[in-house]
mmCIF file of C-alpha atoms in Angstrom:
data_model
loop_
_atom_site.group_PDB
_atom_site.id
_atom_site.type_symbol
_atom_site.label_atom_id
_atom_site.label_comp_id
_atom_site.label_asym_id
_atom_site.label_seq_id
_atom_site.Cartn_x
_atom_site.Cartn_y
_atom_site.Cartn_z
ATOM 1 C CA UNK A 31 106.940 -41.908 95.845
ATOM 2 C CA UNK A 32 104.303 -39.119 95.801
ATOM 3 C CA UNK A 33 102.457 -38.686 92.596
ATOM 4 C CA UNK A 34 100.980 -35.345 91.353
ATOM 5 C CA UNK A 35 98.065 -35.126 89.050
ATOM 6 C CA UNK A 36 98.687 -32.286 86.538
ATOM 7 C CA UNK A 37 95.802 -33.032 84.313
ATOM 8 C CA UNK A 38 93.796 -30.131 85.781
ATOM 9 C CA UNK A 39 96.669 -27.557 85.360
ATOM 10 C CA UNK A 40 96.626 -25.505 82.189
ATOM 11 C CA UNK A 41 99.584 -24.494 80.102
ATOM 12 C CA UNK A 42 99.063 -20.887 81.121
ATOM 13 C CA UNK A 43 99.258 -21.705 84.781
ATOM 14 C CA UNK A 44 102.401 -23.781 84.191
ATOM 15 C CA UNK A 45 104.010 -20.850 82.436
ATOM 16 C CA UNK A 46 103.093 -18.505 85.301
ATOM 17 C CA UNK A 47 104.490 -20.929 87.815
ATOM 18 C CA UNK A 48 107.657 -21.414 85.791
ATOM 19 C CA UNK A 49 108.089 -17.661 85.459
ATOM 20 C CA UNK A 50 107.538 -17.136 89.232
ATOM 21 C CA UNK A 51 110.135 -19.754 90.054
ATOM 22 C CA UNK A 52 112.612 -18.290 87.633
ATOM 23 C CA UNK A 53 112.142 -14.698 88.895
ATOM 24 C CA UNK A 54 111.411 -15.412 92.574
ATOM 25 C CA UNK A 55 114.623 -13.845 93.828
ATOM 26 C CA UNK A 56 114.079 -10.709 91.705
ATOM 27 C CA UNK A 57 110.540 -10.331 92.966
ATOM 28 C CA UNK A 58 111.791 -10.668 96.498
ATOM 29 C CA UNK A 59 114.310 -7.864 95.897
ATOM 30 C CA UNK A 60 111.654 -5.596 94.360
ATOM 31 C CA UNK A 61 109.319 -6.157 97.301
ATOM 32 C CA UNK A 62 112.160 -5.466 99.796
ATOM 33 C CA UNK A 63 113.200 -2.325 97.915
ATOM 34 C CA UNK A 64 109.543 -1.116 97.717
ATOM 35 C CA UNK A 65 109.035 -1.719 101.447
ATOM 36 C CA UNK A 66 112.303 0.036 102.198
ATOM 37 C CA UNK A 67 111.314 2.996 100.063
ATOM 38 C CA UNK A 68 107.902 3.177 101.682
ATOM 39 C CA UNK A 69 109.491 3.070 105.096
ATOM 40 C CA UNK A 70 111.976 5.775 104.200
ATOM 41 C CA UNK A 71 109.275 8.035 102.858
ATOM 42 C CA UNK A 72 107.082 7.420 105.937
ATOM 43 C CA UNK A 73 109.973 8.018 108.316
ATOM 44 C CA UNK A 74 111.058 11.122 106.402
ATOM 45 C CA UNK A 75 107.530 12.527 106.488
ATOM 46 C CA UNK A 76 107.383 11.829 110.176
ATOM 47 C CA UNK A 77 110.682 13.491 110.880
ATOM 48 C CA UNK A 78 109.624 16.458 108.722
ATOM 49 C CA UNK A 79 106.329 16.716 110.557
ATOM 50 C CA UNK A 80 108.055 16.465 113.941
ATOM 51 C CA UNK A 81 110.425 19.227 113.033
ATOM 52 C CA UNK A 82 107.743 21.418 111.573
ATOM 53 C CA UNK A 83 105.534 20.891 114.603
ATOM 54 C CA UNK A 84 108.190 22.147 116.964
ATOM 55 C CA UNK A 85 109.179 24.939 114.600
ATOM 56 C CA UNK A 86 105.518 26.123 114.436
ATOM 57 C CA UNK A 87 105.156 25.579 118.167
ATOM 58 C CA UNK A 88 108.212 27.764 118.773
ATOM 59 C CA UNK A 89 106.664 30.524 116.649
ATOM 60 C CA UNK A 90 103.411 30.091 118.489
ATOM 61 C CA UNK A 91 105.283 30.450 121.875
ATOM 62 C CA UNK A 92 106.944 33.553 120.580
ATOM 63 C CA UNK A 93 103.617 34.983 119.406
ATOM 64 C CA UNK A 94 102.096 34.170 122.759
ATOM 65 C CA UNK A 95 105.010 35.802 124.485
ATOM 66 C CA UNK A 96 104.670 38.793 122.265
ATOM 67 C CA UNK A 97 100.944 39.064 123.129
ATOM 68 C CA UNK A 98 101.847 38.961 126.763
ATOM 69 C CA UNK A 99 104.517 41.677 126.261
ATOM 70 C CA UNK A 100 102.054 43.882 124.413
ATOM 71 C CA UNK A 101 99.423 43.571 127.089
ATOM 72 C CA UNK A 102 98.742 46.780 129.130
ATOM 73 C CA UNK A 103 100.492 46.811 132.492
ATOM 74 C CA UNK A 104 97.390 47.153 134.640
ATOM 75 C CA UNK A 105 99.303 46.946 137.880
ATOM 76 C CA UNK A 106 101.499 49.868 136.839
ATOM 77 C CA UNK A 107 98.402 51.791 135.628
ATOM 78 C CA UNK A 108 96.676 51.266 138.930
ATOM 79 C CA UNK A 109 99.830 52.336 140.842
ATOM 80 C CA UNK A 110 100.027 55.530 138.792
ATOM 81 C CA UNK A 111 96.313 56.398 139.054
ATOM 82 C CA UNK A 112 95.535 55.422 142.698
ATOM 83 C CA UNK A 113 94.920 58.122 145.287
ATOM 84 C CA UNK A 114 97.855 59.383 147.221
ATOM 85 C CA UNK A 115 97.284 59.394 150.962
ATOM 86 C CA UNK A 116 95.988 62.516 152.588
ATOM 87 C CA UNK A 117 98.415 64.060 155.073
ATOM 88 C CA UNK A 118 97.889 65.691 158.459
ATOM 89 C CA UNK A 119 99.977 68.033 160.609
ATOM 90 C CA UNK A 120 100.460 66.826 164.170
ATOM 91 C CA UNK A 121 97.410 67.913 166.219
ATOM 92 C CA UNK A 122 97.903 70.779 168.604
ATOM 93 C CA UNK A 123 96.204 71.274 171.973
ATOM 94 C CA UNK A 124 95.424 74.783 173.303
ATOM 95 C CA UNK A 125 94.407 75.135 176.925
ATOM 96 C CA UNK A 126 91.776 77.736 177.641
ATOM 97 C CA UNK A 127 91.476 77.310 181.307
ATOM 98 C CA UNK A 128 88.668 75.682 183.388
ATOM 99 C CA UNK A 129 89.341 72.224 181.888
ATOM 100 C CA UNK A 130 88.594 73.526 178.412
ATOM 101 C CA UNK A 131 90.679 72.670 175.366
ATOM 102 C CA UNK A 132 90.701 73.619 171.745
ATOM 103 C CA UNK A 133 92.355 71.216 169.290
ATOM 104 C CA UNK A 134 93.353 71.734 165.643
ATOM 105 C CA UNK A 135 95.318 70.155 162.839
ATOM 106 C CA UNK A 136 95.670 70.722 159.152
ATOM 107 C CA UNK A 137 94.765 68.173 156.442
ATOM 108 C CA UNK A 138 95.876 68.129 152.795
ATOM 109 C CA UNK A 139 94.427 66.232 149.823
ATOM 110 C CA UNK A 140 97.345 66.131 147.300
ATOM 111 C CA UNK A 141 95.279 64.526 144.485
ATOM 112 C CA UNK A 142 93.937 66.457 141.560
ATOM 113 C CA UNK A 143 91.526 63.770 140.374
ATOM 114 C CA UNK A 144 90.368 62.360 143.656
ATOM 115 C CA UNK A 145 87.704 63.718 145.942
ATOM 116 C CA UNK A 146 87.651 62.692 149.642
ATOM 117 C CA UNK A 147 83.902 62.268 149.703
ATOM 118 C CA UNK A 148 83.895 61.393 153.428
ATOM 119 C CA UNK A 149 86.465 61.931 156.141
ATOM 120 C CA UNK A 150 85.183 61.085 159.618
ATOM 121 C CA UNK A 151 87.627 61.654 162.475
ATOM 122 C CA UNK A 152 88.047 62.348 166.161
ATOM 123 C CA UNK A 153 90.887 63.475 168.454
ATOM 124 C CA UNK A 154 91.918 61.094 171.159
ATOM 125 C CA UNK A 155 94.134 61.075 174.317
ATOM 126 C CA UNK A 156 93.773 58.143 176.758
ATOM 127 C CA UNK A 157 90.092 57.961 177.759
ATOM 128 C CA UNK A 158 89.363 61.346 176.152
ATOM 129 C CA UNK A 159 87.714 61.591 172.709
ATOM 130 C CA UNK A 160 86.432 64.691 170.996
ATOM 131 C CA UNK A 161 83.094 64.698 169.211
ATOM 132 C CA UNK A 162 83.163 62.855 165.897
ATOM 133 C CA UNK A 163 83.254 65.151 162.811
ATOM 134 C CA UNK A 164 82.719 64.371 159.108
ATOM 135 C CA UNK A 165 83.936 66.522 156.286
ATOM 136 C CA UNK A 166 84.953 66.193 152.612
ATOM 137 C CA UNK A 167 88.109 67.415 150.856
ATOM 138 C CA UNK A 168 88.048 68.787 147.294
ATOM 139 C CA UNK A 169 90.903 67.764 144.931
ATOM 140 C CA UNK A 170 94.058 69.653 145.938
ATOM 141 C CA UNK A 171 92.337 71.204 149.027
ATOM 142 C CA UNK A 172 93.964 71.874 152.321
ATOM 143 C CA UNK A 173 92.009 73.068 155.380
ATOM 144 C CA UNK A 174 92.139 73.230 159.130
ATOM 145 C CA UNK A 175 90.188 70.843 161.338
ATOM 146 C CA UNK A 176 88.929 72.543 164.545
ATOM 147 C CA UNK A 177 87.493 70.943 167.665
ATOM 148 C CA UNK A 178 86.502 73.679 170.157
ATOM 149 C CA UNK A 179 85.780 73.791 173.886
ATOM 150 C CA UNK A 180 86.560 70.185 174.690
ATOM 151 C CA UNK A 181 86.078 69.425 178.345
ATOM 152 C CA UNK A 182 88.520 67.092 180.142
ATOM 153 C CA UNK A 183 89.246 66.906 183.889
ATOM 154 C CA UNK A 184 92.587 65.402 183.022
ATOM 155 C CA UNK A 185 95.187 67.725 181.611
ATOM 156 C CA UNK A 186 95.639 67.195 177.885
ATOM 157 C CA UNK A 187 99.057 67.797 176.560
ATOM 158 C CA UNK A 188 99.123 65.614 173.470
ATOM 159 C CA UNK A 189 96.386 64.092 171.301
ATOM 160 C CA UNK A 190 96.268 61.950 168.264
ATOM 161 C CA UNK A 191 93.973 62.077 165.246
ATOM 162 C CA UNK A 192 91.933 58.956 164.692
ATOM 163 C CA UNK A 193 90.410 58.494 161.218
ATOM 164 C CA UNK A 194 87.217 56.555 161.623
ATOM 165 C CA UNK A 195 86.119 56.515 157.960
ATOM 166 C CA UNK A 196 87.731 57.581 154.708
ATOM 167 C CA UNK A 197 86.005 57.383 151.369
ATOM 168 C CA UNK A 198 87.394 58.322 147.940
ATOM 169 C CA UNK A 199 85.706 59.151 144.677
ATOM 170 C CA UNK A 200 87.699 59.374 141.392
ATOM 171 C CA UNK A 201 86.642 62.248 139.250
ATOM 172 C CA UNK A 202 86.429 61.469 135.485
ATOM 173 C CA UNK A 203 86.055 65.226 134.753
ATOM 174 C CA UNK A 204 86.477 68.500 136.625
ATOM 175 C CA UNK A 205 84.124 68.911 139.498
ATOM 176 C CA UNK A 206 81.603 71.732 139.073
ATOM 177 C CA UNK A 207 80.680 73.713 142.183
ATOM 178 C CA UNK A 208 80.074 77.417 143.097
ATOM 179 C CA UNK A 209 83.591 78.572 143.840
ATOM 180 C CA UNK A 210 83.764 81.107 146.662
ATOM 181 C CA UNK A 211 85.660 84.339 146.149
ATOM 182 C CA UNK A 212 86.047 86.326 149.344
ATOM 183 C CA UNK A 213 88.517 88.986 150.301
ATOM 184 C CA UNK A 214 89.254 90.477 153.773
ATOM 185 C CA UNK A 215 90.264 93.972 154.836
ATOM 186 C CA UNK A 216 90.598 95.947 158.049
ATOM 187 C CA UNK A 217 91.680 92.816 160.065
ATOM 188 C CA UNK A 218 92.234 93.919 163.668
ATOM 189 C CA UNK A 219 92.783 92.289 167.029
ATOM 190 C CA UNK A 220 91.650 93.957 170.285
ATOM 191 C CA UNK A 221 91.107 93.105 173.961
ATOM 192 C CA UNK A 222 89.050 94.575 176.771
ATOM 193 C CA UNK A 223 90.785 96.498 179.556
ATOM 194 C CA UNK A 224 90.672 93.603 181.929
ATOM 195 C CA UNK A 225 91.503 91.169 179.068
ATOM 196 C CA UNK A 226 88.500 89.089 179.927
ATOM 197 C CA UNK A 227 87.452 89.316 176.335
ATOM 198 C CA UNK A 228 89.463 89.513 173.143
ATOM 199 C CA UNK A 229 88.205 89.712 169.582
ATOM 200 C CA UNK A 230 89.165 90.178 165.994
ATOM 201 C CA UNK A 231 87.197 92.259 163.527
ATOM 202 C CA UNK A 232 87.456 92.393 159.720
ATOM 203 C CA UNK A 233 85.446 93.371 156.669
ATOM 204 C CA UNK A 234 84.597 90.425 154.413
ATOM 205 C CA UNK A 235 83.644 91.034 150.771
ATOM 206 C CA UNK A 236 81.911 88.466 148.504
ATOM 207 C CA UNK A 237 83.547 89.095 145.137
ATOM 208 C CA UNK A 238 81.866 86.209 143.418
ATOM 209 C CA UNK A 239 78.519 85.796 141.601
ATOM 210 C CA UNK A 240 76.973 83.384 144.115
ATOM 211 C CA UNK A 241 74.803 84.112 147.122
ATOM 212 C CA UNK A 242 75.614 81.748 149.965
ATOM 213 C CA UNK A 243 73.229 80.730 152.731
ATOM 214 C CA UNK A 244 76.114 80.109 155.085
ATOM 215 C CA UNK A 245 79.776 80.989 155.198
ATOM 216 C CA UNK A 246 82.022 79.680 158.036
ATOM 217 C CA UNK A 247 85.080 81.641 159.157
ATOM 218 C CA UNK A 248 88.131 80.016 160.765
ATOM 219 C CA UNK A 249 90.570 82.173 162.668
ATOM 220 C CA UNK A 250 93.986 81.417 164.103
ATOM 221 C CA UNK A 251 95.820 83.739 166.505
ATOM 222 C CA UNK A 252 99.622 83.655 166.669
ATOM 223 C CA UNK A 253 101.997 84.827 169.294
ATOM 224 C CA UNK A 254 105.268 84.735 167.410
ATOM 225 C CA UNK A 255 105.214 81.422 165.602
ATOM 226 C CA UNK A 256 102.915 79.660 168.036
ATOM 227 C CA UNK A 257 99.115 79.355 167.571
ATOM 228 C CA UNK A 258 97.587 80.444 170.893
ATOM 229 C CA UNK A 259 93.944 80.717 169.940
ATOM 230 C CA UNK A 260 91.503 79.348 167.362
ATOM 231 C CA UNK A 261 87.856 80.001 166.659
ATOM 232 C CA UNK A 262 85.166 79.374 164.087
ATOM 233 C CA UNK A 263 81.784 81.239 163.480
ATOM 234 C CA UNK A 264 79.069 81.124 160.890
ATOM 235 C CA UNK A 265 77.590 84.078 158.981
ATOM 236 C CA UNK A 266 74.286 83.683 157.255
ATOM 237 C CA UNK A 267 73.012 84.843 153.830
ATOM 238 C CA UNK A 268 76.133 86.365 152.305
ATOM 239 C CA UNK A 269 74.989 87.826 149.020
ATOM 240 C CA UNK A 270 77.186 88.341 145.954
ATOM 241 C CA UNK A 271 78.971 91.687 146.000
ATOM 242 C CA UNK A 272 78.104 92.257 149.642
ATOM 243 C CA UNK A 273 80.547 93.658 152.227
ATOM 244 C CA UNK A 274 79.972 92.776 155.818
ATOM 245 C CA UNK A 275 81.747 93.471 159.141
ATOM 246 C CA UNK A 276 82.535 90.282 161.071
ATOM 247 C CA UNK A 277 83.624 89.865 164.653
ATOM 248 C CA UNK A 278 84.982 86.749 166.447
ATOM 249 C CA UNK A 279 85.489 86.673 170.241
ATOM 250 C CA UNK A 280 87.568 84.796 172.872
ATOM 251 C CA UNK A 281 86.599 84.808 176.538
ATOM 252 C CA UNK A 282 89.899 83.767 178.063
ATOM 253 C CA UNK A 283 93.156 85.595 178.604
ATOM 254 C CA UNK A 284 95.442 85.550 175.572
ATOM 255 C CA UNK A 285 99.170 86.422 175.269
ATOM 256 C CA UNK A 286 100.272 89.208 172.997
ATOM 257 C CA UNK A 287 98.962 88.490 169.442
ATOM 258 C CA UNK A 288 101.329 89.213 166.617
ATOM 259 C CA UNK A 289 99.522 87.668 163.628
ATOM 260 C CA UNK A 290 95.887 86.874 162.726
ATOM 261 C CA UNK A 291 94.897 84.459 160.001
ATOM 262 C CA UNK A 292 91.259 84.118 158.794
ATOM 263 C CA UNK A 293 89.888 81.664 156.240
ATOM 264 C CA UNK A 294 86.406 81.421 154.673
ATOM 265 C CA UNK A 295 84.857 77.945 154.507
ATOM 266 C CA UNK A 296 81.852 77.157 152.293
ATOM 267 C CA UNK A 297 80.022 73.862 151.957
ATOM 268 C CA UNK A 298 80.269 74.004 148.140
ATOM 269 C CA UNK A 299 79.090 70.458 147.534
ATOM 270 C CA UNK A 300 75.802 71.115 149.220
ATOM 271 C CA UNK A 301 73.365 71.724 146.293
ATOM 272 C CA UNK A 302 71.277 74.036 148.555
ATOM 273 C CA UNK A 303 74.210 76.229 149.674
ATOM 274 C CA UNK A 304 73.366 78.979 147.162
ATOM 275 C CA UNK A 305 70.226 81.075 146.709
ATOM 276 C CA UNK A 306 68.750 83.415 144.183
ATOM 277 C CA UNK A 307 67.703 87.046 144.791
ATOM 278 C CA UNK A 308 64.752 88.341 142.635
ATOM 279 C CA UNK A 309 66.020 90.807 140.141
ATOM 280 C CA UNK A 310 69.677 89.992 140.699
ATOM 281 C CA UNK A 311 71.774 90.157 137.489
ATOM 282 C CA UNK A 312 72.721 86.469 137.790
ATOM 283 C CA UNK A 313 69.081 85.464 137.164
ATOM 284 C CA UNK A 314 69.322 86.695 133.585
ATOM 285 C CA UNK A 315 71.854 83.974 132.609
#
């Protein structure tokens, strides 16, 4: 039989031990209940946090989606503001005789905020190529492109226009340039008796306030609805307010001419195209 020595145990310790043995089952229940309550609180907080996280995340997703919806549509903006293509009439060939050909077409810049700063082109047909030419086109401008006196031993009936270089410049504000203002009067067509030479004559008036060093003139001759002759010449030093007779000649036989069209052409983007005259009224302003 095992013997226990209780001499070293105090009365207080005995009372505590007796109380513990008497209430052991109750203490166990209290501990179990406390642990269960703690677990429930912890689990509840976790569930609440989980739900709140996804609720906030959903709101965040909606906010991000809203930001995306409110962002500017740059693709649409670019599509609305990009330059529309320039357009060309089909090129036309005019045979002058002696393997000589004139070629022309018309080009249109439909944009009001885009300048064609450089258009380099040539006319082609098989192994034939006309000299390369470079022009510019103002916003909204349309003009004729002439290529005169092209030589080809092979008969040219159709040609195509080849664009070698095309450069655009978007204008943030209206372009400032000396706008030409010309009017024509007394436009007349005539031929020599043997029809070896034909010519048009007209009076050109500079109604604007600018003196131009050079003014080109483009002419188209019609027989019915068909263009049968084209030409281009340059007049020098055309002063503001000046009237001047101008003559353009053709040295090949032409059919009966029913209509004459003449257009002035000024290199307005050339900063040196205008000049001043001492004592002219424009110098006072």
